[in-house]
PDB file of C-alpha atoms in Angstrom:
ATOM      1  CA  UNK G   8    -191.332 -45.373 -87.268  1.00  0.00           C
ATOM      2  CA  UNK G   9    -191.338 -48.857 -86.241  1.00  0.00           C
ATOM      3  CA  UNK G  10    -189.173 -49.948 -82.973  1.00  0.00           C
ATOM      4  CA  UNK G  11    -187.659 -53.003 -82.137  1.00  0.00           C
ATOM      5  CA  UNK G  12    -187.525 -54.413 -78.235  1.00  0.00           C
ATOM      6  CA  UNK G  13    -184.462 -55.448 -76.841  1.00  0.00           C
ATOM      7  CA  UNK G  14    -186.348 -58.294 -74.959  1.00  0.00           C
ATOM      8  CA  UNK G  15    -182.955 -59.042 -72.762  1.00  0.00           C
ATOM      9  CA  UNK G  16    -184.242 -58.349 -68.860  1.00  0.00           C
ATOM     10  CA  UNK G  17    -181.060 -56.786 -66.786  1.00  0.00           C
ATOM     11  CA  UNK G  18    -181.185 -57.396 -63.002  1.00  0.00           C
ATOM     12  CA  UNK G  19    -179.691 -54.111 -61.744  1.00  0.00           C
ATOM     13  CA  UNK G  20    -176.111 -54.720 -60.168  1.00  0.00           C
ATOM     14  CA  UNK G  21    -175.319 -51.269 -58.865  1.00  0.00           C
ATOM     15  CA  UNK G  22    -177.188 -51.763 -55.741  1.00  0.00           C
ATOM     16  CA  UNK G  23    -176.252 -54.408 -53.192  1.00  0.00           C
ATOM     17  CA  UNK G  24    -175.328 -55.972 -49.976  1.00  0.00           C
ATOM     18  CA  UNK G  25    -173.781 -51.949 -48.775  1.00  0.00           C
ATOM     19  CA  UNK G  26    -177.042 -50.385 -50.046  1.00  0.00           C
ATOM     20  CA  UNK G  27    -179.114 -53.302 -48.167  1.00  0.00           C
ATOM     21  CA  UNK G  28    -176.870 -52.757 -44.855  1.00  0.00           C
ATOM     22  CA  UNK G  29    -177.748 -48.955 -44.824  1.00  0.00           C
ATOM     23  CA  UNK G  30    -181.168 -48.798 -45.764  1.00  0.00           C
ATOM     24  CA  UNK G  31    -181.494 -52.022 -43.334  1.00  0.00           C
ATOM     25  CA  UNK G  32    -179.620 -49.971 -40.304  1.00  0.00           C
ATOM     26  CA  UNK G  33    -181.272 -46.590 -41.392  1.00  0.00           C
ATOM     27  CA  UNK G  34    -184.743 -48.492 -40.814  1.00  0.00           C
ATOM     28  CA  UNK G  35    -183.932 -49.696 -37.825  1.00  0.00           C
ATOM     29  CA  UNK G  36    -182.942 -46.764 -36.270  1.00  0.00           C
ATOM     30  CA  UNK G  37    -186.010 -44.704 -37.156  1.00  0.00           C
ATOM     31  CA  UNK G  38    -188.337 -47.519 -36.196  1.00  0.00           C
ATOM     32  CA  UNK G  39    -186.432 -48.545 -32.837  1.00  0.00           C
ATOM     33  CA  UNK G  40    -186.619 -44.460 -32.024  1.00  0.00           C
ATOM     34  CA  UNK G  41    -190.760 -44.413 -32.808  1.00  0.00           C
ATOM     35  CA  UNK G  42    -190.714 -47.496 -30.369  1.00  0.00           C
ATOM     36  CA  UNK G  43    -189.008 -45.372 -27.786  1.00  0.00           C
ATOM     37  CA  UNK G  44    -191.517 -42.916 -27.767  1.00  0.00           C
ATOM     38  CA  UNK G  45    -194.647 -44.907 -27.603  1.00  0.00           C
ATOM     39  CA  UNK G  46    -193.452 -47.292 -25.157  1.00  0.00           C
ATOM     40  CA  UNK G  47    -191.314 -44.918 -23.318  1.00  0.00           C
ATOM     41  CA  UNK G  48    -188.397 -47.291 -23.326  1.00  0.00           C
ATOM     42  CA  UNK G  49    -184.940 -46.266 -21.687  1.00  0.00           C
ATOM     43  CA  UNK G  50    -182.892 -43.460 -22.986  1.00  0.00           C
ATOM     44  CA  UNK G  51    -180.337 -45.888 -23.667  1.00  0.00           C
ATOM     45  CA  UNK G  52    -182.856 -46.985 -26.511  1.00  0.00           C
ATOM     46  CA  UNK G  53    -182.899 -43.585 -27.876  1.00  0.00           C
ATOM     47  CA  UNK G  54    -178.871 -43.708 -27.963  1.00  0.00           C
ATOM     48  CA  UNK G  55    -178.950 -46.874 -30.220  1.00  0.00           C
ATOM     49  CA  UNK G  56    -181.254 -45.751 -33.044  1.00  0.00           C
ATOM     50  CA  UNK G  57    -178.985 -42.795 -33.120  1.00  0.00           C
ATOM     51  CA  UNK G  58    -176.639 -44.571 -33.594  1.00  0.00           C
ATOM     52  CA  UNK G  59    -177.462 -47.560 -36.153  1.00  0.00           C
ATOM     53  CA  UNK G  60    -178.974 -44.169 -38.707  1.00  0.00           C
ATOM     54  CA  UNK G  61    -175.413 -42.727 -38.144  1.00  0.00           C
ATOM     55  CA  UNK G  62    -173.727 -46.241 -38.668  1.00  0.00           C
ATOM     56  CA  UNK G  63    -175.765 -46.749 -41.627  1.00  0.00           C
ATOM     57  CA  UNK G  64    -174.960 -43.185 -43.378  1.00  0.00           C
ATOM     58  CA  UNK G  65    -170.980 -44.134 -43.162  1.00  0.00           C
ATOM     59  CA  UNK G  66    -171.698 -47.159 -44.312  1.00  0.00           C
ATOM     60  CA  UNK G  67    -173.743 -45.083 -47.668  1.00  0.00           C
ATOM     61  CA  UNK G  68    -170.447 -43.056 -47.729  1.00  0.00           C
ATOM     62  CA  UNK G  69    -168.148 -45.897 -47.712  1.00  0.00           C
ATOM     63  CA  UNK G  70    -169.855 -47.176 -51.063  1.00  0.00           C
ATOM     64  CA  UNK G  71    -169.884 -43.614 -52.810  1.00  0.00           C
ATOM     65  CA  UNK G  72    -166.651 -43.700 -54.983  1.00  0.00           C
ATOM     66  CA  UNK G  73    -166.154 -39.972 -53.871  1.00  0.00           C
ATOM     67  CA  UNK G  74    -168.122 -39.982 -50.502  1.00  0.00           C
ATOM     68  CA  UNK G  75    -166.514 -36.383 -49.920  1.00  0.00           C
ATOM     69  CA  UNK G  76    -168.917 -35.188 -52.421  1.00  0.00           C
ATOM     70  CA  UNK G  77    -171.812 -36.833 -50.653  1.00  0.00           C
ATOM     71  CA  UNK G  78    -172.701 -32.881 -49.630  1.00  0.00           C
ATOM     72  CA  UNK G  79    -174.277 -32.647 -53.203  1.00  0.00           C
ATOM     73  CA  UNK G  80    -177.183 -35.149 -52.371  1.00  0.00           C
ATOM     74  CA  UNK G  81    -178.485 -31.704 -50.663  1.00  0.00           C
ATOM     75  CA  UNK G  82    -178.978 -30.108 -53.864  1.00  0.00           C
ATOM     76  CA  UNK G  83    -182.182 -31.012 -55.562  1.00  0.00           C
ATOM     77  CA  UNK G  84    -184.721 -31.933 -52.219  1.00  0.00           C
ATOM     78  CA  UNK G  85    -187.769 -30.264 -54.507  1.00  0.00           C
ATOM     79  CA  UNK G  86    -187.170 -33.158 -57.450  1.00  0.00           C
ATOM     80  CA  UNK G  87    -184.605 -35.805 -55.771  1.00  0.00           C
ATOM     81  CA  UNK G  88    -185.971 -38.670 -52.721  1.00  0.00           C
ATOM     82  CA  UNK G  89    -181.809 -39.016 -51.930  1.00  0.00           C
ATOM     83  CA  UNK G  90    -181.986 -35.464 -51.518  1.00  0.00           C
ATOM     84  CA  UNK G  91    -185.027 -35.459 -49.083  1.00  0.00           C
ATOM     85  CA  UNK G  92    -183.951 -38.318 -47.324  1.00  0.00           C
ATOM     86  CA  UNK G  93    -180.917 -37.092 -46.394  1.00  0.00           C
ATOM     87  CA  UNK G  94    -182.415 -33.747 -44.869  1.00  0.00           C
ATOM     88  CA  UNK G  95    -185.107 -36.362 -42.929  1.00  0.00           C
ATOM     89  CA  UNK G  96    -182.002 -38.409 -41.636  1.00  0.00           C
ATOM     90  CA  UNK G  97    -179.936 -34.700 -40.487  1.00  0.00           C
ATOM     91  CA  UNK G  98    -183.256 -33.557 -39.135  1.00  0.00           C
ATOM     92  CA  UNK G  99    -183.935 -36.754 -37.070  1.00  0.00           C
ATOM     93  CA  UNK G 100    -180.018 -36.888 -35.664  1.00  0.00           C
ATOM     94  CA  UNK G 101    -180.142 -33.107 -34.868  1.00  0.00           C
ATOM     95  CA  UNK G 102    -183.529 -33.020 -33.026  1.00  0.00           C
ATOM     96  CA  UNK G 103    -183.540 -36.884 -31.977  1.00  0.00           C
ATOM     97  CA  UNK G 104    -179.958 -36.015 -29.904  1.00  0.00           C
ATOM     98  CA  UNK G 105    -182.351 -32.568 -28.207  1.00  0.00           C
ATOM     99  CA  UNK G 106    -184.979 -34.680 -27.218  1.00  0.00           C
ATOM    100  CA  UNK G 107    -182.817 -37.417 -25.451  1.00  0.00           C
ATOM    101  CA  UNK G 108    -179.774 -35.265 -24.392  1.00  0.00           C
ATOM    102  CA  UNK G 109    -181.479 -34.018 -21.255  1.00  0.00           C
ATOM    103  CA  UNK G 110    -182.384 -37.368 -19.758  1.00  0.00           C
ATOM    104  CA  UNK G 111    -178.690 -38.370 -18.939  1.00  0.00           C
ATOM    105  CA  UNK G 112    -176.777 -36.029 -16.177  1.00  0.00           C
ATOM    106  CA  UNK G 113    -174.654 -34.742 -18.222  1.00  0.00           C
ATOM    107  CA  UNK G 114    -176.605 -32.487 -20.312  1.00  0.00           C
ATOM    108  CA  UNK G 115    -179.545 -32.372 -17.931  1.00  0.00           C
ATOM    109  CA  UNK G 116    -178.970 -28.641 -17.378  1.00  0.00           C
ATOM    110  CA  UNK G 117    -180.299 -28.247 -20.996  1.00  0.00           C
ATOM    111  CA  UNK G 118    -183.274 -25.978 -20.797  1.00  0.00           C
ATOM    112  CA  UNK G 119    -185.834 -27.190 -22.569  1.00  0.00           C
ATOM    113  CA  UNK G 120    -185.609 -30.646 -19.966  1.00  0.00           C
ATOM    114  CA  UNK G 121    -187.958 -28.777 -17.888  1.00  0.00           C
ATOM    115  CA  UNK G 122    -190.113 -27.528 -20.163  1.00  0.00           C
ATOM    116  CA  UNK G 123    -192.630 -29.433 -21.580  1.00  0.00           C
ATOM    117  CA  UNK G 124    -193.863 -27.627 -24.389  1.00  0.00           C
ATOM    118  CA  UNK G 125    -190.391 -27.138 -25.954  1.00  0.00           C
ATOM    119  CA  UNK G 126    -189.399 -30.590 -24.839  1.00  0.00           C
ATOM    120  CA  UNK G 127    -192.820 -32.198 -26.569  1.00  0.00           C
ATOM    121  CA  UNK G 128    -192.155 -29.917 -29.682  1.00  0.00           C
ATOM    122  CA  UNK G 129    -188.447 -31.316 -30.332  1.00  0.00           C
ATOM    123  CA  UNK G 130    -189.798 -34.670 -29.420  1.00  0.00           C
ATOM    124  CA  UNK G 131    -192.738 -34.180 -32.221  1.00  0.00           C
ATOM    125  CA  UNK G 132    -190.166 -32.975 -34.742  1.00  0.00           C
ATOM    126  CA  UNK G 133    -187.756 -36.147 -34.095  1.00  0.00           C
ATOM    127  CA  UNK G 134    -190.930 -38.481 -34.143  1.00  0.00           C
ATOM    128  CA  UNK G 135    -192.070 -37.167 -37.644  1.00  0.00           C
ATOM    129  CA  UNK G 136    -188.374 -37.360 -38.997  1.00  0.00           C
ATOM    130  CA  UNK G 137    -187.733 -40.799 -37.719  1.00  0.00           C
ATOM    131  CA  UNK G 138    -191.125 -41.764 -39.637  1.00  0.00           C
ATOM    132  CA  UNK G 139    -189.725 -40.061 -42.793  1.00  0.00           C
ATOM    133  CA  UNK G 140    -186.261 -42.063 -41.928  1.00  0.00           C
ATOM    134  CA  UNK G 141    -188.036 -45.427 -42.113  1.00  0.00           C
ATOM    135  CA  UNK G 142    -190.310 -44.375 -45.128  1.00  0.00           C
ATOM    136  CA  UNK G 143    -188.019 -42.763 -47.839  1.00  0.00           C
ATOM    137  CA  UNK G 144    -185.938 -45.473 -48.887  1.00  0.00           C
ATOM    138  CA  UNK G 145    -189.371 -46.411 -49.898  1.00  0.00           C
ATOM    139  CA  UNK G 146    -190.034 -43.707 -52.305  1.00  0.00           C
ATOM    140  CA  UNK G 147    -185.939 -43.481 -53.355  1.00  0.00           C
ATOM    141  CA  UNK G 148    -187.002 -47.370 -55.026  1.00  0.00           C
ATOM    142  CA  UNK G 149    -190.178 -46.179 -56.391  1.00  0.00           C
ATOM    143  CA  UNK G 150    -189.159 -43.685 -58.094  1.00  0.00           C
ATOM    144  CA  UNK G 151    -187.563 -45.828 -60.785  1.00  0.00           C
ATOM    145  CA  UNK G 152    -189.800 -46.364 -63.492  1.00  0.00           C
ATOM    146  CA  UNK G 153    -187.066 -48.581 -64.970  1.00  0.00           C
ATOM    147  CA  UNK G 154    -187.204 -51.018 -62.408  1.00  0.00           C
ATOM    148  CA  UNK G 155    -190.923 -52.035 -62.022  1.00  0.00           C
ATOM    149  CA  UNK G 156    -190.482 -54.270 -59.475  1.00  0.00           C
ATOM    150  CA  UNK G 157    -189.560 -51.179 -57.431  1.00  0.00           C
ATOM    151  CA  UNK G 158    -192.257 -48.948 -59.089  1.00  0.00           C
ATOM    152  CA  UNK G 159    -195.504 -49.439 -56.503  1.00  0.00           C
ATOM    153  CA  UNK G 160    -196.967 -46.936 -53.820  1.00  0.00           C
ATOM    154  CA  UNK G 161    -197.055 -50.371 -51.972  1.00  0.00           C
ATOM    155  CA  UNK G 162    -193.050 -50.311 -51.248  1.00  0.00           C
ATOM    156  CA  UNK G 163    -192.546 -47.385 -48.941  1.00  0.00           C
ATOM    157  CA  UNK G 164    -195.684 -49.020 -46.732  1.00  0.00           C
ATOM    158  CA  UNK G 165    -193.486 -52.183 -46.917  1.00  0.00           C
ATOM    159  CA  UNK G 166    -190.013 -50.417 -45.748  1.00  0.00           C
ATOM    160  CA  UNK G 167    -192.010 -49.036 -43.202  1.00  0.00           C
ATOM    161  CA  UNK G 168    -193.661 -51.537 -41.430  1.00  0.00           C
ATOM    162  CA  UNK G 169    -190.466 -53.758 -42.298  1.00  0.00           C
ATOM    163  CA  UNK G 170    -188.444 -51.094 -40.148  1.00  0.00           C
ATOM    164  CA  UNK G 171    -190.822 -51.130 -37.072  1.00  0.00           C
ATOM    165  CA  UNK G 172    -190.780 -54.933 -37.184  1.00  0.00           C
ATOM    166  CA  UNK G 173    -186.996 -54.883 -37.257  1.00  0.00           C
ATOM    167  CA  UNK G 174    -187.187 -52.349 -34.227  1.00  0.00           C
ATOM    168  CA  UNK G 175    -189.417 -54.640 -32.073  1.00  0.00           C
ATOM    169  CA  UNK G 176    -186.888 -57.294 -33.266  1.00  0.00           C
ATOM    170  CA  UNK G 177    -183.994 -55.001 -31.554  1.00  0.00           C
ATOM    171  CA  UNK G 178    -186.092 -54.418 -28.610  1.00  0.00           C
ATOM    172  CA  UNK G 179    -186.812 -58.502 -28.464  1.00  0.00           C
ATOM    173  CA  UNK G 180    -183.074 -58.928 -28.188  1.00  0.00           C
ATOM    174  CA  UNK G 181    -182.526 -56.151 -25.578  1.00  0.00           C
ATOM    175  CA  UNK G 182    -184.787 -58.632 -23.097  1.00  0.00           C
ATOM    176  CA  UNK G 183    -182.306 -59.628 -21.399  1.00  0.00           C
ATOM    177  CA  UNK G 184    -181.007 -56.351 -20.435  1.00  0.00           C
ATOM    178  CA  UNK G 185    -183.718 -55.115 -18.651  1.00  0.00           C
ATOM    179  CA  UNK G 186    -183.867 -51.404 -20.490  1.00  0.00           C
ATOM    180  CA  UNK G 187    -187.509 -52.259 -21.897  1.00  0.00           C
ATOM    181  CA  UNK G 188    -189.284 -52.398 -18.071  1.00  0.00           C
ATOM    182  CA  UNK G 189    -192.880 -53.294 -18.506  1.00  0.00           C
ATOM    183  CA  UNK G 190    -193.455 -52.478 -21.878  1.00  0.00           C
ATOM    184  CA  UNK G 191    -191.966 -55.486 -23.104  1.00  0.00           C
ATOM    185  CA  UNK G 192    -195.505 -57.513 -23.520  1.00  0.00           C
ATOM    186  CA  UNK G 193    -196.851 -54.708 -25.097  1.00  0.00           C
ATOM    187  CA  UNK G 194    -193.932 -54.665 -27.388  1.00  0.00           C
ATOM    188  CA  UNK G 195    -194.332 -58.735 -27.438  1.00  0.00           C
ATOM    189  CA  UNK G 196    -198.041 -58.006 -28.914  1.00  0.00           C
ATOM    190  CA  UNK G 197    -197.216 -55.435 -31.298  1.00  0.00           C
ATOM    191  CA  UNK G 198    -194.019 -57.716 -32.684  1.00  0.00           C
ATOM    192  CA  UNK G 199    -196.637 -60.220 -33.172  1.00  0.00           C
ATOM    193  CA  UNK G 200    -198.721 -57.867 -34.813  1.00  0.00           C
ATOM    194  CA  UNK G 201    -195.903 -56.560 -36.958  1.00  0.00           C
ATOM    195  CA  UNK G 202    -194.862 -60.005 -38.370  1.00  0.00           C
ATOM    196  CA  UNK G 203    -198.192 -60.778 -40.010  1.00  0.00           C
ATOM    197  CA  UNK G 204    -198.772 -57.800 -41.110  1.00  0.00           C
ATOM    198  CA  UNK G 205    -194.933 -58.144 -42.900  1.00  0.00           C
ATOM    199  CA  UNK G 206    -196.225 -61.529 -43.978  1.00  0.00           C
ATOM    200  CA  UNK G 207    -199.425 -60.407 -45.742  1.00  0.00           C
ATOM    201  CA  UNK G 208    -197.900 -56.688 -46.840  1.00  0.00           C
ATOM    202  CA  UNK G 209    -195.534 -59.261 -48.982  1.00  0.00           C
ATOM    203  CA  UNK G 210    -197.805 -61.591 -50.362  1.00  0.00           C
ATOM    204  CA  UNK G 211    -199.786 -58.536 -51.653  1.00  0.00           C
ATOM    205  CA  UNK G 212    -196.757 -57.034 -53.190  1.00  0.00           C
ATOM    206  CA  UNK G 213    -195.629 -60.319 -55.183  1.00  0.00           C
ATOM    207  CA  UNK G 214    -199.191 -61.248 -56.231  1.00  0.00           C
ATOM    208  CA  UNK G 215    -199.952 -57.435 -57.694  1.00  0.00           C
ATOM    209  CA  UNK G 216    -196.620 -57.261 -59.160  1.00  0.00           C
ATOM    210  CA  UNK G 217    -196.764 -60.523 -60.747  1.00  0.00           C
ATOM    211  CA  UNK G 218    -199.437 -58.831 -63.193  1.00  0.00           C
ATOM    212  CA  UNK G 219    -197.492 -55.577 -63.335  1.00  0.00           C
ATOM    213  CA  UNK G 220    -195.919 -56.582 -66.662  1.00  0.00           C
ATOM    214  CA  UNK G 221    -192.582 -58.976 -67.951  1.00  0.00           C
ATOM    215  CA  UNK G 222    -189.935 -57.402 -66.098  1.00  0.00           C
ATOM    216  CA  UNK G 223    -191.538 -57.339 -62.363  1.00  0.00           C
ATOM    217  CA  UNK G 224    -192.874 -61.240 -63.508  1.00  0.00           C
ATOM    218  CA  UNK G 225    -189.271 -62.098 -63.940  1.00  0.00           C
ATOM    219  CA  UNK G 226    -188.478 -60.171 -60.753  1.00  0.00           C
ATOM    220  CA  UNK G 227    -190.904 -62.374 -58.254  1.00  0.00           C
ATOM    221  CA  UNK G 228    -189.673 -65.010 -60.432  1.00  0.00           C
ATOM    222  CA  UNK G 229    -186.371 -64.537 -59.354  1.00  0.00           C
ATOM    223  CA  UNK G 230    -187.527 -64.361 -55.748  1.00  0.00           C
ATOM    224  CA  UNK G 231    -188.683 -67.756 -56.252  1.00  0.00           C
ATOM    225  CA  UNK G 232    -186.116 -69.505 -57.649  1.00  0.00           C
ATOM    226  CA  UNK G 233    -182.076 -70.001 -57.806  1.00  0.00           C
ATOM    227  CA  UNK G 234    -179.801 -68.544 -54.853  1.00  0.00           C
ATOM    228  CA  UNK G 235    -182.437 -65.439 -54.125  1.00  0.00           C
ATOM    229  CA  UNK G 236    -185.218 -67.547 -53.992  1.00  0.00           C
ATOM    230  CA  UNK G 237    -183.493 -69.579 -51.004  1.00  0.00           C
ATOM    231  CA  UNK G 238    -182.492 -66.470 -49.513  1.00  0.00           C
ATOM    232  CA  UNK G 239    -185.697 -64.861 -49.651  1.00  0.00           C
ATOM    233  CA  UNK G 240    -187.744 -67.921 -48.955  1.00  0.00           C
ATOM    234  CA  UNK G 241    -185.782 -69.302 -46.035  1.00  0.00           C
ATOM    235  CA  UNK G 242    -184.202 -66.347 -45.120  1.00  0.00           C
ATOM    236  CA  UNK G 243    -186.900 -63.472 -44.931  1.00  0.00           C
ATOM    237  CA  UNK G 244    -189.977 -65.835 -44.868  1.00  0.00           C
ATOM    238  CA  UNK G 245    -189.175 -68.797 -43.191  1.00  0.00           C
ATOM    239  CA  UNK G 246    -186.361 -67.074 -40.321  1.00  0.00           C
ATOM    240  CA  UNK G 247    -186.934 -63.353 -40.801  1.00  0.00           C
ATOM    241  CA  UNK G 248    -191.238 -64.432 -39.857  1.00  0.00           C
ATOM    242  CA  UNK G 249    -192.653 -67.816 -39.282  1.00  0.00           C
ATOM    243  CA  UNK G 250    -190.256 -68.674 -37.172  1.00  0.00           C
ATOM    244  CA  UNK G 251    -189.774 -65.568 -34.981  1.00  0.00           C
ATOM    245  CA  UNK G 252    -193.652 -65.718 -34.331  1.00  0.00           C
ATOM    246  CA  UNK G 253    -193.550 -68.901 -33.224  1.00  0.00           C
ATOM    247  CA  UNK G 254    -191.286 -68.219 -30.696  1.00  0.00           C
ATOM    248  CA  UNK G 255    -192.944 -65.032 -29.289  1.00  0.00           C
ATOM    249  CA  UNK G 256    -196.186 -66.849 -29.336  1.00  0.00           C
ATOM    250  CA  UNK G 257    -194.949 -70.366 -27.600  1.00  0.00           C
ATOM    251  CA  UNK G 258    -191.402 -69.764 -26.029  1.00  0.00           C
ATOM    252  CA  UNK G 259    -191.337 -66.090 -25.128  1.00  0.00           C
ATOM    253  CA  UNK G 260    -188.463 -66.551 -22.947  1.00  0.00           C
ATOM    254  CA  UNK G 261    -186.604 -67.105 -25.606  1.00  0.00           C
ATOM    255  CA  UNK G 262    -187.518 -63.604 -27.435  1.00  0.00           C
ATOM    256  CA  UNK G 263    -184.201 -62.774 -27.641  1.00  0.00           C
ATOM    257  CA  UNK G 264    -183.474 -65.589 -30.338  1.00  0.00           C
ATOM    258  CA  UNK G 265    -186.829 -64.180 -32.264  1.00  0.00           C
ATOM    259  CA  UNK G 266    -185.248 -60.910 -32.067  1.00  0.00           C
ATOM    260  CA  UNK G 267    -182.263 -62.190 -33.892  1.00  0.00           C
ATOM    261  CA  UNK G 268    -184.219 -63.843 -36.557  1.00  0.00           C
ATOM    262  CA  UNK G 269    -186.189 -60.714 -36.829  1.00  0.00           C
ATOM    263  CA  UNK G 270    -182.890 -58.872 -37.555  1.00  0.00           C
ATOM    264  CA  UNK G 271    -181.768 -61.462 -40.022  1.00  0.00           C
ATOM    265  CA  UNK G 272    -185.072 -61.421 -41.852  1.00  0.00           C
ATOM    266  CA  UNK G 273    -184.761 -57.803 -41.670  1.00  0.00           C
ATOM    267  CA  UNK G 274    -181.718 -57.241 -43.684  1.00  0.00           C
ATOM    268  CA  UNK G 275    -182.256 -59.832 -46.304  1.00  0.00           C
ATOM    269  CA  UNK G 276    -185.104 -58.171 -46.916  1.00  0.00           C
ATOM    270  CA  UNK G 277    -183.882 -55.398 -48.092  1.00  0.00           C
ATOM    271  CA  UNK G 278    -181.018 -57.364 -49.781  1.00  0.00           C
ATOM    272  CA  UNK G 279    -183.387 -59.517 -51.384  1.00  0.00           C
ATOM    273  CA  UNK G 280    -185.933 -56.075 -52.972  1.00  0.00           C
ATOM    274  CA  UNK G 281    -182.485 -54.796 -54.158  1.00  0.00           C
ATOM    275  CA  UNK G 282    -180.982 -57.791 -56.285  1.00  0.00           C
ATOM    276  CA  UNK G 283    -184.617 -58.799 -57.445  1.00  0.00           C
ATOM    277  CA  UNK G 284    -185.192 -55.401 -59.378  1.00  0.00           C
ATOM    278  CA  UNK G 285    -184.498 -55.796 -62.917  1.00  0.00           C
ATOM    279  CA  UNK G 286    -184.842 -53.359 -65.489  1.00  0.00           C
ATOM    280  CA  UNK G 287    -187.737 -52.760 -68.309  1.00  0.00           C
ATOM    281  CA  UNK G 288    -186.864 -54.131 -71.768  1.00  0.00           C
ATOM    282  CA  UNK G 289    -186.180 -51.019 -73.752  1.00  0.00           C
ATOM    283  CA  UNK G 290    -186.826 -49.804 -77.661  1.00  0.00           C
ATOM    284  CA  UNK G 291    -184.082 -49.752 -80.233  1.00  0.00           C
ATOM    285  CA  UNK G 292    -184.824 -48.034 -83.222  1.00  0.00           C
TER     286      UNK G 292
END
């Protein structure tokens, strides 16, 4: 039977700036908690990604038109990423809150503070379910064969080291506040390191998807050109990177300011990958 192609390309519009605010805050939060453990920042640290992964999931639930059903997302974790990455985000909350809780007086009488074993176990557990935090909205986007754009192994890499740049960003802008200590040069390096590995991790993902067929073309077309080409271009590439390095290579004083581009960058990032996807032209028969 011969088929015709609808040959219209659809951006997808059910995704947008509330979807780009969560997965941007989600990100954050898992990334700025990895920090915490490497560098051994403050506990205060620790507190704040808790809190931007819960700030991002009411955010989630304020876009849901019946967010008291949000309990179903639970239901399908063997064939569903929402599903999954909703048990990562619960796991890191529940055993991200144990591993800090016993550092402030308060809940210092909590057993496992003084024992290392448990303490290093609920600490492993939080570390590997902040990394799954940072990486799923990945796979949720890939997993859409209708959106090719979206469709590459390459995108949960990119969420990932997107979210651990935007962390470093977080910890640039906490200078000030002394809760780094003397890991903030370390932190300085690695920010460094972060932003041009963002910068190349993106060039890689336009120039393969260029090839990847007419709706991901029109996609990094659209990133390119119009109102989402200046957002991306200026906004993720020219504030969100180049100019955040520069800073934290020639005016590190001022790594606050970087850490606000950072953050800026950070979101339209996501904002940007979300409006950009458009969908595969489809057969009519």
């Amino acid at each position: 039977m011969a088929h015709e192609f609808n040959m219209d390309l659809t951006p997808q519009e059910e995704w947008s700036w509330l979807v780009a605010i969560d997965l941007f805050l989600g990100g954050l939060g898992g990334g700025l908690f990895l920090l915490y453990q490497i560098f051994g920042l403050s506990s205060a640290v620790a507190l704040l990604s808790l809190g931007l992964v819960v700030l991002g999931g009411l955010v989630l639930l304020s876009e849901l038109g019946h967010p008291l059903r949000a309990w179903r997302a639970l239901l399908k974790p063997f064939s569903s990423w929402i599903s999954r990455g909703v048990i990562f985000v619960a796991l890191f909350l529940i055993f991200g809150a144990l591993y800090v809780a016993p550092a402030f007086e308060s809940f210092s009488w909590l057993p496992w503070g003084d024992d290392p074993t448990a303490k290093k176990t609920i600490g492993a557990i939080a570390g590997a379910a902040a990394l799954l935090v940072t990486l799923y909205p990945g796979f949720v986007l890939a997993a859409s064969p209708s959106i090719p754009f979206w469709n590459s192994p390459l995108l949960p890499v990119l969420f990932f080291s997107h979210s651990l740049m935007g962390a470093s960003g977080v910890v640039f802008l906490l200078a000030p506040f002394a809760l780094n200590g003397a890991a903030l040069p370390a932190i300085r390096v690695v920010g460094e390191v972060l932003i041009a590995t963002n910068f190349a991790l993106i060039a890689i993902y336009l120039l393969t998807l260029r090839g990847a067929g007419l709706a991901a073309r029109e996609a990094v077309r659209r990133l390119s050109e119009g109102a989402l080409g200046w957002t991306f271009q200026v906004g993720v590439v020219l504030v969100g990177m180049i100019l955040p390095l520069a800073v934290v290579i020639w005016l590190p004083s001022a790594a606050a300011f970087a850490g606000i581009c950072i953050l800026i960058g950070a979101l339209l990032f996501r904002y940007c990958v979300l409006k950009a996807g458009v969908y595969v032209p489809f057969a009519m028969t």
